[in-house]
Amino acid sequence: MSEDARSDTPSEPLGEHHTATRNEKMVIAASSLGTVFEWYDFYLYGLLATTISAQFFAGVNDTTAFIFALAAFAAGFAVRPFGALVFGRIGDLVGRKNTFLVTMGIMGGSTFAVGLLPNFATAGVLAPILLVTLRVLQGLALGGQYGGAATYVAEHAPNHKRGLYTSWIQTTATLGLFASLLVVIGTRSWLGEAAFASWGWRVPFLASILLLGVSLWVRLQLNESPVYARMKASGNTSKAPLTEAFLRWGNLRIVLIALFGAVVGQAVVWYTGQFYALFFLEKTLKVDGMTANVLIAIALALGTPFFVFFGWLSDRIGRKPIILAGCLLASLSYFPLFHALTQAANPALAEAQARAPVTLVPYEAKCSVQFDPIGKNKFDATPCDVAKSYLAKAGVPYVVNPEKWSDVSPGFVSVDVGKTRLFPPSADQLQDIGRRKDLIAAFQKDLQAALTAAGYPAKADDARIDKPLVVAILFALVLLVTMVYGPIAAMLVELFPSRIRYTSMSLPYHLGNGWFGGFLPATAFAMVAATGDIYYGLWYPVVAAAATLIVGLLLLPETFRRKIEE
């Protein structure tokens, strides 16, 4: 059936009464439980990025180690589109149920194995290689999981409640994150920070084997999707789903529109609101890890019901306006919200920035990006590198202002902390290998004294954190996540015909969330490291959300009145 014909097919009236049957409730509960478990597995790594950077990337400088840890986090996302192709094809060929049982087993086994890995001190470079390998397996499994669960639930749902039913699947990502937060917080409280950092971080990974057993047992109780069963009985299943989905322009065009007109914006809003916000609190604002986890857990608990609300609302007013409104609000609000987060979570940092901003003034000096993939650069060969390296390690925001070049002698660099000006060793002085270390140490001591005098804190003062306001800001970020994510599964299911639905919807979803969303934390922090501006990384989600808004307004069709049996 053509896309035009499908779009003109009305669904059951929206006001038709329908009470979920026991079987439908079982389908939603079982699919959601299994998906919660898989997201729990996947997100443990993200929550423990700071700890994992110390355990597995100890051979490089601190800034590079953290970016590497985020990049390894993103590696699992990078392969999700390939998992979507492999398992999406299998799901359209042999069925929805068995496919996502296989993906769950791969995900659970890989997560358990992370808890058994040797760290860098024990195994050297083999440790991060093994870690990334397991992350890749997780990503492949997750690439096949989401499309199966969303398709399975949607194909059990009545047409006029598809947004509501699939929104329960949408809550699973946040519930999985919330569950992993609770386990991490509980383990940290039970063992203490020292033991947790040493070996206790393994406990949440190892505990996942119990959840895997429960989730597999529950899903084994389910039957195949009725839509797929009827299609298979009538002999209408696709013999070449990849060809039909991506080599025929009619369907490929819808795949591209779904990706750039909906999923990219949804992805960056999701990962900014749930992950970048957490990393920003812990890494940039120096909030204690336990405190940051608790605050975001509270915000997630408050925000999670809105996934269901916006899914329900999309059954009445449409998917498109809600998703695009979330993109619009995100692109307009991220900069003020993150500035407010700094004021609420680390007011001393905000006050120091306002009172004594740090400015790096190079005069024709070479300044490197503070990222060293092979761990060989100590950033001590030029005055600019010496200054930037210390500021980045200390987490002090700064700006580079070459317009003040006239104030600095050729070949020199100055660091202005308010009205206090300091000079790192000159390029000529740094050539003296025998004195280099002492010269740098003396400069760092003077710079730290100036920063301390200006009020720059080593970490956030827990007593000064306005915790209700921090939760309110985090809740606002999560609310935007629920707007874009609540209706997206129903929309993707409705965009594609049954015979190639699993394959067609999985690829744009995982391209958007795996590549545009998954790489957001690492890319945004690399942007911050390059510029010294702690808010500069926000340009990534702001531009992506705005671009999705434009493409979606122009090209994305509304789908909420479609039937999906064809």
XYZ file of C-alpha atoms in Angstrom:
566
model
C 0.000 0.000 0.000
C 1.348 3.465 -0.839
C 2.229 6.045 1.792
C -0.487 8.382 0.527
C -3.103 5.656 0.765
C -2.001 4.821 4.298
C -2.088 8.429 5.440
C -5.731 8.770 4.345
C -6.893 5.720 6.251
C -8.817 6.846 9.343
C -8.464 5.072 12.648
C -11.183 4.215 15.086
C -12.809 7.373 16.477
C -10.716 8.948 19.185
C -13.606 9.040 21.587
C -14.357 5.300 21.296
C -14.340 3.647 24.689
C -11.771 0.941 25.147
C -10.566 -0.632 28.367
C -7.251 -2.427 28.210
C -7.719 -6.179 28.347
C -5.734 -8.406 30.682
C -3.646 -9.569 27.733
C -2.880 -5.990 26.642
C -1.838 -5.070 30.169
C 0.413 -8.126 30.272
C 1.982 -7.158 26.952
C 2.691 -3.619 28.155
C 3.998 -4.769 31.544
C 6.223 -7.537 30.190
C 7.634 -5.467 27.326
C 8.258 -2.542 29.646
C 9.891 -4.646 32.359
C 12.332 -6.188 29.926
C 13.158 -2.847 28.383
C 13.683 -1.248 31.815
C 16.250 -3.940 32.505
C 18.091 -3.313 29.235
C 18.227 0.428 29.834
C 19.404 -0.227 33.393
C 22.285 -2.189 31.927
C 23.124 0.418 29.350
C 22.985 3.431 31.654
C 25.067 2.045 34.494
C 28.110 2.951 32.461
C 26.955 6.526 31.923
C 26.318 7.068 35.619
C 29.750 5.736 36.526
C 31.691 7.563 33.794
C 33.843 9.456 36.294
C 34.719 6.273 38.226
C 35.302 4.294 35.035
C 37.623 6.984 33.657
C 39.835 6.445 36.726
C 39.633 2.637 36.532
C 40.145 2.065 32.807
C 41.836 5.176 31.375
C 44.486 5.892 34.011
C 47.292 6.202 31.448
C 46.330 9.685 30.189
C 45.715 13.141 31.685
C 42.468 13.751 33.608
C 40.686 15.729 30.903
C 41.506 13.174 28.217
C 40.544 10.293 30.541
C 37.077 11.729 31.117
C 36.519 12.424 27.422
C 37.728 8.885 26.670
C 35.299 7.484 29.234
C 32.467 9.395 27.568
C 33.667 8.231 24.160
C 33.574 4.604 25.346
C 30.054 5.340 26.630
C 29.252 6.634 23.152
C 30.795 3.565 21.483
C 27.777 1.557 22.563
C 25.600 4.123 20.819
C 27.737 4.185 17.686
C 26.920 0.584 16.776
C 23.204 0.790 17.592
C 22.227 1.482 13.943
C 24.027 -1.696 12.902
C 22.131 -3.619 15.568
C 18.954 -2.052 14.197
C 19.750 -3.365 10.712
C 20.673 -6.865 11.869
C 17.911 -7.440 14.397
C 15.326 -5.314 12.586
C 15.682 -7.574 9.563
C 15.369 -10.676 11.747
C 12.308 -9.198 13.477
C 10.539 -8.634 10.157
C 11.546 -12.073 8.870
C 10.890 -14.348 11.857
C 8.893 -12.309 14.367
C 9.004 -9.680 17.098
C 9.042 -11.819 20.250
C 11.992 -14.142 19.639
C 14.156 -11.317 18.317
C 13.991 -9.202 21.429
C 14.548 -12.269 23.623
C 17.907 -12.744 21.886
C 18.857 -9.071 22.245
C 18.057 -9.176 25.951
C 20.370 -12.135 26.498
C 23.260 -10.384 24.730
C 22.709 -7.180 26.681
C 22.514 -8.909 30.057
C 25.572 -11.083 29.525
C 27.680 -8.114 28.404
C 26.665 -6.024 31.407
C 27.486 -8.800 33.873
C 30.898 -9.195 32.237
C 31.754 -5.503 32.791
C 31.672 -6.218 36.524
C 34.388 -8.855 36.063
C 36.820 -6.813 33.947
C 40.364 -6.087 35.144
C 41.205 -2.381 35.430
C 44.077 -0.464 33.814
C 46.391 -1.018 36.793
C 45.968 -4.787 36.412
C 45.769 -5.332 32.649
C 47.088 -2.122 31.093
C 45.712 -1.188 27.683
C 43.838 -4.511 27.444
C 41.375 -3.244 30.074
C 39.861 -0.386 28.018
C 39.876 -2.608 24.901
C 37.763 -5.226 26.694
C 35.492 -2.518 28.086
C 34.825 -1.000 24.662
C 34.198 -4.494 23.216
C 31.469 -5.134 25.776
C 30.003 -1.692 25.141
C 29.814 -2.527 21.439
C 27.940 -5.761 22.189
C 25.519 -3.817 24.391
C 24.952 -1.297 21.613
C 24.267 -3.978 19.015
C 21.734 -5.640 21.326
C 20.003 -2.381 22.189
C 19.821 -1.543 18.482
C 17.529 -4.536 18.031
C 15.655 -4.216 21.304
C 13.798 -0.916 21.149
C 12.181 -1.370 17.740
C 10.945 -4.810 18.724
C 9.412 -3.687 22.011
C 7.765 -0.577 20.524
C 6.430 -2.473 17.509
C 5.198 -5.343 19.671
C 3.225 -3.067 22.015
C 1.889 -0.871 19.178
C 0.623 -3.900 17.275
C -1.388 -4.942 20.344
C -2.847 -1.456 20.926
C -6.178 -0.081 19.687
C -5.647 2.637 17.099
C -6.956 5.455 19.268
C -4.735 4.560 22.258
C -1.467 3.755 20.534
C 0.283 6.835 21.933
C -0.817 5.953 25.443
C 0.178 2.296 25.224
C 3.595 2.886 23.644
C 4.342 5.725 26.070
C 4.856 3.053 28.733
C 7.747 1.767 26.619
C 9.018 5.361 26.516
C 9.120 5.513 30.306
C 11.470 2.545 30.387
C 14.572 4.512 29.422
C 14.026 6.886 32.312
C 12.915 4.122 34.661
C 16.038 2.162 33.719
C 18.161 5.199 34.458
C 16.233 5.733 37.688
C 16.722 2.084 38.717
C 20.438 2.263 37.999
C 20.639 5.508 39.987
C 18.992 3.854 42.980
C 21.340 0.857 42.811
C 24.394 3.110 42.496
C 23.224 5.350 45.344
C 22.423 2.335 47.543
C 25.780 0.698 46.850
C 27.669 3.936 47.508
C 25.818 4.438 50.800
C 26.379 0.837 51.884
C 30.080 0.594 51.036
C 31.238 4.194 51.393
C 32.919 6.298 48.708
C 36.413 4.845 49.126
C 35.334 1.207 48.766
C 32.906 2.085 45.973
C 35.628 3.841 43.961
C 38.024 0.934 44.532
C 35.829 -2.105 43.810
C 32.206 -1.398 44.773
C 31.391 0.065 41.354
C 31.349 -3.556 40.108
C 28.351 -4.501 42.277
C 25.624 -2.823 40.141
C 26.966 -4.573 37.026
C 27.127 -7.991 38.690
C 23.642 -7.607 40.205
C 22.172 -7.282 36.717
C 22.310 -11.064 36.224
C 19.373 -11.416 38.623
C 17.320 -8.888 36.679
C 18.170 -10.691 33.444
C 16.708 -13.954 34.743
C 13.448 -12.318 35.837
C 13.045 -10.348 32.600
C 13.660 -13.354 30.355
C 11.142 -15.450 32.293
C 8.455 -12.760 32.024
C 8.940 -12.257 28.297
C 8.830 -15.987 27.619
C 5.174 -15.887 28.719
C 4.205 -13.666 25.762
C 2.788 -14.680 22.375
C 3.708 -13.238 18.997
C 2.221 -9.879 17.920
C -1.298 -10.422 16.415
C -0.507 -8.144 13.464
C 2.641 -10.112 12.634
C 0.897 -13.460 13.224
C -1.896 -12.553 10.758
C 0.623 -11.248 8.249
C 2.687 -14.429 8.497
C -0.398 -16.652 8.191
C -1.431 -14.839 5.011
C 2.092 -15.052 3.550
C 2.555 -11.268 3.387
C 5.804 -10.977 5.338
C 8.723 -9.315 3.583
C 11.328 -11.548 1.983
C 13.893 -8.709 1.792
C 13.126 -6.098 4.467
C 16.407 -4.196 4.057
C 15.837 -3.782 0.332
C 12.233 -2.680 0.772
C 13.061 -0.317 3.623
C 16.152 1.461 2.331
C 16.578 0.849 -1.399
C 13.128 2.024 -2.442
C 12.859 5.795 -2.459
C 9.259 5.948 -1.214
C 10.175 4.336 2.108
C 13.730 5.721 2.318
C 12.329 9.252 2.010
C 10.134 8.646 5.083
C 13.125 7.174 6.952
C 15.127 10.356 6.305
C 12.234 12.628 7.271
C 11.707 10.650 10.480
C 15.409 10.952 11.298
C 15.955 14.652 10.649
C 12.419 15.891 11.277
C 11.827 14.149 14.614
C 14.419 11.753 16.011
C 17.566 13.949 15.945
C 15.834 16.636 18.006
C 14.301 14.065 20.335
C 17.726 12.477 20.848
C 19.672 15.614 21.749
C 16.912 16.832 24.072
C 16.842 13.446 25.783
C 20.588 13.122 26.313
C 20.977 16.735 27.375
C 18.190 16.494 29.943
C 19.147 13.140 31.437
C 22.886 12.687 30.917
C 24.622 15.924 30.086
C 22.857 17.583 33.017
C 24.222 14.906 35.363
C 27.755 15.164 33.958
C 27.555 18.961 34.112
C 26.616 18.838 37.798
C 29.334 16.377 38.736
C 32.229 17.243 36.431
C 31.790 20.976 35.764
C 30.032 22.250 38.873
C 31.956 19.877 41.191
C 28.861 18.629 42.991
C 29.532 15.476 44.994
C 28.643 12.360 42.975
C 26.179 11.032 45.518
C 24.402 14.387 45.792
C 24.212 14.779 42.018
C 22.742 11.287 41.634
C 20.106 11.895 44.312
C 19.044 15.245 42.855
C 18.600 13.908 39.344
C 16.833 10.795 40.675
C 14.250 13.042 42.355
C 13.759 15.030 39.139
C 13.323 11.811 37.146
C 10.773 10.480 39.638
C 8.764 13.702 39.308
C 9.033 13.821 35.528
C 8.445 10.197 34.525
C 4.591 10.296 34.656
C 4.673 12.955 31.942
C 5.881 10.396 29.393
C 2.475 8.768 29.744
C 0.687 12.127 29.806
C 2.233 13.316 26.538
C 1.673 9.888 24.964
C -1.999 10.143 25.938
C -2.202 13.750 24.716
C -0.689 12.763 21.362
C -3.674 10.444 20.801
C -5.870 13.537 20.928
C -3.955 16.397 19.298
C -1.270 14.525 17.327
C 2.340 13.462 17.718
C 3.978 16.186 15.637
C 2.986 19.338 17.592
C 4.147 17.893 20.922
C 7.523 16.669 19.656
C 8.313 19.877 17.777
C 7.137 22.069 20.677
C 9.638 20.232 22.896
C 12.423 20.941 20.378
C 11.468 24.621 20.247
C 11.388 25.028 24.025
C 14.711 23.210 24.392
C 16.511 25.390 21.847
C 15.219 28.535 23.588
C 15.727 27.492 27.213
C 18.957 25.489 27.491
C 21.356 28.399 27.980
C 19.260 30.137 30.675
C 18.495 26.817 32.408
C 22.151 25.758 32.639
C 23.213 29.231 33.795
C 20.548 28.951 36.494
C 21.838 25.482 37.366
C 25.294 26.930 38.022
C 23.821 29.618 40.286
C 21.811 27.041 42.241
C 24.340 24.187 42.482
C 27.619 26.067 42.892
C 26.883 29.707 43.729
C 30.502 30.294 44.743
C 31.622 29.440 41.203
C 28.990 31.717 39.679
C 29.986 34.555 42.031
C 33.687 34.101 41.269
C 33.015 34.128 37.527
C 31.079 37.380 37.851
C 33.538 39.014 40.260
C 36.833 37.876 38.763
C 36.468 36.256 35.336
C 39.455 34.269 34.120
C 40.846 35.387 30.774
C 43.630 33.754 28.804
C 45.478 36.267 26.635
C 47.873 34.729 24.102
C 50.193 36.723 21.868
C 50.732 34.694 18.712
C 51.037 31.653 20.973
C 50.171 28.072 20.126
C 47.207 26.819 22.172
C 46.292 23.128 21.969
C 42.930 21.521 22.581
C 43.236 19.768 25.949
C 42.693 16.298 24.504
C 45.436 13.713 24.092
C 44.261 10.360 22.727
C 47.576 8.534 23.199
C 48.519 9.926 26.603
C 51.908 11.303 25.498
C 51.260 15.043 25.630
C 51.719 16.606 29.055
C 50.746 20.041 27.701
C 53.905 21.626 29.076
C 55.761 22.735 25.949
C 54.142 26.150 25.396
C 52.978 28.895 27.786
C 49.420 28.635 26.507
C 49.293 24.868 27.046
C 50.665 25.197 30.575
C 47.945 27.700 31.453
C 45.061 25.881 29.735
C 46.102 22.507 31.156
C 45.915 23.712 34.732
C 42.633 25.586 34.236
C 41.035 22.562 32.569
C 42.225 20.181 35.294
C 40.964 22.534 38.008
C 37.593 22.857 36.251
C 37.889 26.633 36.094
C 35.930 28.283 33.272
C 37.837 30.833 31.218
C 37.716 32.722 27.950
C 40.474 33.232 25.403
C 40.651 36.876 24.424
C 43.158 37.502 21.627
C 41.891 41.105 21.349
C 44.142 41.915 24.326
C 47.257 40.827 22.429
C 48.605 44.360 22.598
C 48.828 43.956 26.379
C 51.206 40.993 26.154
C 54.755 40.805 24.880
C 55.426 38.633 21.813
C 55.794 34.942 22.648
C 54.143 35.331 26.065
C 50.756 34.440 27.524
C 48.942 36.008 30.436
C 46.227 34.627 32.686
C 43.994 37.320 34.155
C 42.038 36.382 37.282
C 39.933 39.479 37.625
C 42.501 42.276 37.896
C 45.334 39.930 38.866
C 47.652 39.086 35.975
C 49.954 36.080 35.994
C 52.433 34.818 33.411
C 53.225 31.144 32.809
C 56.844 30.366 31.937
C 57.803 31.706 28.520
C 58.491 29.485 25.521
C 62.223 30.020 25.971
C 62.069 29.098 29.657
C 60.132 25.916 28.869
C 62.941 24.782 26.609
C 65.111 24.359 29.695
C 64.181 20.755 30.537
C 66.017 20.848 33.843
C 64.033 23.816 35.175
C 60.701 23.205 33.363
C 59.026 21.198 36.107
C 59.898 23.688 38.871
C 58.871 26.681 36.749
C 55.492 25.144 35.970
C 54.941 24.162 39.616
C 55.689 27.722 40.760
C 53.238 29.156 38.204
C 50.530 26.681 39.192
C 50.985 27.578 42.859
C 50.622 31.283 42.106
C 47.611 30.674 39.854
C 45.870 28.529 42.461
C 46.488 31.216 45.092
C 44.928 33.827 42.783
C 41.937 31.579 42.069
C 41.441 30.880 45.771
C 41.662 34.587 46.588
C 39.061 35.291 43.898
C 36.713 32.736 45.455
C 36.904 29.903 42.919
C 35.882 26.767 44.865
C 37.635 23.405 44.651
C 34.208 21.771 44.835
C 30.597 22.755 45.398
C 29.725 23.524 49.007
C 26.902 21.146 49.917
C 25.526 23.606 52.471
C 25.119 26.302 49.795
C 23.465 24.126 47.143
C 19.876 25.267 46.652
C 18.613 21.721 46.293
C 14.901 22.505 45.684
C 15.900 24.905 42.892
C 18.351 22.392 41.392
C 15.594 19.756 41.361
C 13.201 22.258 39.769
C 15.692 23.039 36.987
C 16.429 19.355 36.412
C 12.683 18.667 36.376
C 12.240 21.329 33.673
C 14.922 19.567 31.605
C 13.257 16.174 32.142
C 9.854 17.638 31.221
C 11.259 18.627 27.825
C 12.512 15.041 27.481
C 9.018 13.681 28.104
C 7.534 15.975 25.447
C 9.826 14.780 22.669
C 10.123 11.152 23.781
C 6.616 10.267 24.951
C 4.974 10.270 21.469
C 7.985 9.239 19.324
C 7.438 5.450 19.386
C 3.835 5.731 18.218
C 4.838 8.118 15.444
C 7.644 5.864 14.172
C 5.411 2.784 14.205
C 2.701 4.634 12.283
C 5.059 5.930 9.619
C 5.881 2.484 8.176
C 3.950 -0.553 6.847
C 3.795 -3.741 8.932
C 5.926 -5.928 6.643
C 9.026 -3.732 7.119
C 8.071 -1.812 10.270
C 10.670 -3.299 12.651
C 13.519 -2.584 10.219
C 12.279 0.820 9.027
C 11.610 2.386 12.416
C 14.675 0.948 14.144
C 17.271 2.545 11.869
C 16.238 6.235 12.160
C 15.615 5.793 15.877
C 19.079 4.389 16.533
C 20.867 6.681 14.097
C 19.352 9.643 15.909
C 19.761 8.341 19.440
C 22.942 6.369 18.869
C 24.926 8.929 16.904
C 23.420 12.368 17.463
C 22.389 11.640 21.063
C 24.968 9.126 22.237
C 27.935 11.224 21.164
C 26.507 14.386 22.716
C 28.215 14.204 26.153
C 31.681 13.459 24.739
C 31.359 16.044 21.960
C 29.955 18.738 24.241
C 32.712 18.261 26.837
C 35.348 18.310 24.109
C 33.868 21.641 22.950
C 34.136 22.937 26.511
C 37.738 21.720 26.793
C 38.599 23.462 23.517
C 37.134 26.834 24.499
C 37.161 26.990 28.300
C 33.500 28.106 28.211
C 31.462 25.709 30.373
C 28.298 26.519 28.389
C 29.792 26.211 24.915
C 28.838 22.533 24.585
C 25.151 23.500 24.720
C 25.388 24.776 21.152
C 25.307 21.129 20.051
C 21.757 20.330 21.283
C 20.463 23.849 20.628
C 21.409 23.802 16.943
C 20.281 20.176 16.454
C 16.893 20.789 18.096
C 16.341 23.947 16.042
C 17.239 22.122 12.814
C 14.777 19.330 13.642
C 12.080 21.906 14.307
C 12.515 23.401 10.834
C 12.649 20.068 8.982
C 9.733 18.698 10.987
C 7.518 21.704 10.336
C 8.172 21.492 6.595
C 8.203 17.737 5.911
C 7.068 15.562 8.831
C 3.540 14.135 8.357
C 1.026 13.737 11.166
C 0.283 10.078 11.859
C -1.987 9.745 14.890
C -5.152 8.835 12.932
C -3.571 6.010 10.935
C -4.287 2.313 11.202
C -1.222 0.096 11.278
C -2.630 -3.313 10.363
C -1.677 -2.928 6.708
